[in-house]
Coordinates of C-alpha atoms in Angstrom, one line a residue:
X14 CA 30.5 -8.5 -1.6
X15 CA 28.9 -5.0 -1.5
X16 CA 25.5 -4.1 -2.7
X17 CA 25.1 -1.7 -5.6
X18 CA 22.0 0.5 -6.2
X19 CA 21.3 1.1 -9.9
X20 CA 19.0 4.1 -10.4
X21 CA 17.3 4.5 -13.8
X22 CA 14.8 7.1 -15.0
X23 CA 12.2 6.7 -17.7
X24 CA 10.1 9.2 -19.6
X25 CA 6.9 7.1 -19.8
X26 CA 5.3 4.4 -17.8
X27 CA 5.1 1.9 -20.7
X28 CA 8.9 1.6 -20.9
X29 CA 9.2 1.6 -17.1
X30 CA 6.6 -1.3 -16.9
X31 CA 8.5 -3.2 -19.6
X32 CA 11.7 -2.8 -17.6
X33 CA 10.0 -4.0 -14.4
X34 CA 8.6 -7.1 -16.2
X35 CA 12.1 -7.9 -17.5
X36 CA 13.7 -7.5 -14.1
X37 CA 11.1 -9.7 -12.5
X38 CA 11.6 -12.4 -15.2
X39 CA 15.4 -12.3 -14.7
X40 CA 15.0 -12.3 -10.9
X41 CA 17.9 -10.0 -10.3
X42 CA 18.0 -8.1 -7.0
X43 CA 15.1 -6.3 -5.4
X44 CA 13.8 -3.0 -6.7
X45 CA 11.7 0.0 -5.8
X46 CA 9.6 1.9 -8.3
X47 CA 8.8 5.6 -8.2
X48 CA 6.1 7.2 -10.2
X49 CA 4.9 10.8 -10.4
X50 CA 1.3 9.7 -11.1
X51 CA -0.6 6.5 -10.4
X52 CA 0.0 4.0 -13.3
X53 CA -2.0 0.8 -13.8
X54 CA 0.7 -0.4 -16.2
X55 CA 3.4 -0.2 -13.5
X56 CA 1.0 -1.6 -10.9
X57 CA 0.3 -4.6 -13.1
X58 CA 4.0 -5.1 -13.9
X59 CA 5.0 -5.1 -10.3
X60 CA 2.5 -7.9 -9.7
X61 CA 1.7 -6.9 -6.1
X62 CA -1.1 -8.8 -4.5
X63 CA -4.3 -7.1 -3.5
X64 CA -4.0 -4.9 -0.4
X65 CA -5.1 -6.4 2.9
X66 CA -6.7 -3.0 3.9
X67 CA -10.1 -4.3 2.8
X68 CA -9.9 -7.1 5.3
X69 CA -9.0 -4.6 8.0
X70 CA -12.1 -2.6 7.1
X71 CA -14.2 -5.7 7.3
X72 CA -12.8 -6.6 10.7
X73 CA -13.5 -3.0 11.8
X74 CA -17.1 -3.2 10.5
X75 CA -17.8 -6.5 12.2
X76 CA -16.3 -5.1 15.4
X77 CA -18.5 -2.1 15.1
X78 CA -21.7 -4.2 14.7
X79 CA -20.8 -6.4 17.6
X80 CA -20.0 -3.4 19.8
X81 CA -23.3 -1.8 18.8
X82 CA -25.2 -4.9 19.7
X83 CA -23.3 -5.2 23.1
X84 CA -24.0 -1.6 24.0
X85 CA -27.7 -1.6 23.0
X86 CA -28.5 -5.0 24.6
X87 CA -26.4 -4.2 27.7
X88 CA -28.1 -0.9 28.3
X89 CA -31.6 -2.4 27.7
X90 CA -31.0 -5.1 30.3
X91 CA -29.4 -2.7 32.7
X92 CA -32.3 -0.2 32.6
X93 CA -35.4 -2.3 31.9
X94 CA -38.3 -0.2 30.7
X95 CA -41.5 -2.1 29.7
X96 CA -43.5 0.3 27.6
X97 CA -47.0 -1.0 26.8
X98 CA -46.1 -4.7 26.9
X99 CA -43.6 -4.4 24.0
X100 CA -40.7 -6.8 23.9
X101 CA -37.6 -5.7 25.9
X102 CA -35.3 -6.2 22.9
X103 CA -36.7 -4.1 20.1
X104 CA -34.3 -4.5 17.1
X105 CA -35.2 -1.6 14.8
X106 CA -33.6 1.1 17.0
X107 CA -30.5 -1.2 17.5
X108 CA -29.9 -1.4 13.7
X109 CA -29.2 2.4 13.5
X110 CA -26.6 2.2 16.3
X111 CA -25.0 -0.9 14.9
X112 CA -24.8 0.7 11.4
X113 CA -23.2 3.9 12.7
X114 CA -20.6 2.0 14.7
X115 CA -19.9 -0.3 11.7
X116 CA -19.2 2.7 9.6
X117 CA -17.1 4.5 12.3
X118 CA -14.9 1.5 13.2
X119 CA -14.6 0.4 9.6
X120 CA -13.3 3.8 8.7
X121 CA -10.9 4.0 11.6
X122 CA -9.5 0.5 11.0
X123 CA -9.1 1.3 7.3
X124 CA -7.3 4.6 8.0
X125 CA -4.9 3.1 10.4
X126 CA -4.4 0.1 8.2
X127 CA -3.4 2.3 5.3
X128 CA -0.9 4.2 7.6
X129 CA 0.5 1.0 9.0
X130 CA 0.9 -0.9 5.6
X131 CA 2.3 2.1 3.7
X132 CA 4.9 2.9 6.3
X133 CA 3.6 6.5 6.8
X134 CA 4.8 8.6 8.4
X135 CA 8.4 8.1 7.6
X136 CA 11.4 10.2 8.6
X137 CA 13.7 9.2 5.8
X138 CA 13.3 9.4 2.1
X139 CA 13.5 6.1 0.1
X140 CA 17.0 5.1 -0.9
X141 CA 17.8 6.2 -4.4
X142 CA 14.9 8.6 -4.7
X143 CA 15.4 11.4 -7.1
X144 CA 13.3 14.6 -7.0
X145 CA 12.5 14.1 -10.7
X146 CA 10.5 11.0 -9.8
X147 CA 8.0 13.2 -8.1
X148 CA 7.7 15.6 -11.1
X149 CA 7.8 14.0 -14.5
X150 CA 10.0 10.9 -14.6
X151 CA 9.4 7.3 -13.7
X152 CA 12.2 5.6 -11.8
X153 CA 13.4 2.2 -10.8
X154 CA 16.1 1.6 -8.2
X155 CA 17.5 -1.9 -8.3
X156 CA 19.7 -3.2 -5.4
X157 CA 21.9 -6.1 -6.5
X158 CA 25.4 -7.4 -6.0
X159 CA 28.4 -6.3 -8.1
X160 CA 28.3 -9.5 -10.2
X161 CA 24.8 -8.7 -11.5
X162 CA 25.2 -4.9 -11.9
X163 CA 26.4 -4.9 -15.5
X164 CA 23.6 -7.2 -16.5
X165 CA 21.0 -5.0 -14.7
X166 CA 22.4 -1.9 -16.3
X167 CA 22.2 -3.4 -19.8
X168 CA 18.6 -4.6 -19.2
X169 CA 17.5 -1.2 -18.1
X170 CA 19.2 0.6 -21.0
X171 CA 17.7 -1.9 -23.5
X172 CA 14.2 -1.2 -22.0
X173 CA 14.5 2.4 -22.8
X174 CA 15.9 4.1 -19.7
X175 CA 17.0 7.7 -20.3
X176 CA 19.6 7.6 -17.6
X177 CA 21.2 4.7 -15.6
X178 CA 23.4 5.6 -12.6
X179 CA 25.3 3.2 -10.4
X180 CA 25.6 4.1 -6.8
X181 CA 27.3 2.4 -3.9
X182 CA 24.8 1.6 -1.1
X183 CA 27.4 2.7 1.5
X184 CA 27.3 6.2 0.2
X185 CA 23.7 7.4 -0.1
X186 CA 22.7 10.3 -2.3

């Protein structure tokens, strides 16, 4: 049985979000959503869990603090300098280096985490992507088998899709 891609376009995000919620409730095929602008309605309708990027930033920040402590303590013990009977490990100057490395490594981990999780850079456009989805239309591309195609098309039309196009997956646009 071959897979069919059903491409639909919407004029506003409210109808697009409604269609997404109906598709999720019916559990038909998997789908991609395209939006010309960020939309909280669509984001909420997709039901995507929170991004793990925040955890990558936390790991980067902790790594930065530990690296800062290792560098400062290591250099202090390697080049011992007793100035006026003060303790060898003086923490206030260490805090500045630890803070700077926490910010630096947290930012680097966050940047590469976003690139890794979003799949950027990519060499191919997403299947079913239409240029209008980057201008003024919202789009949903549903991949399903032929048995479900008629049901998906009717659901999308009832949700307010302006255009519904069926495309065979073997022949990309």
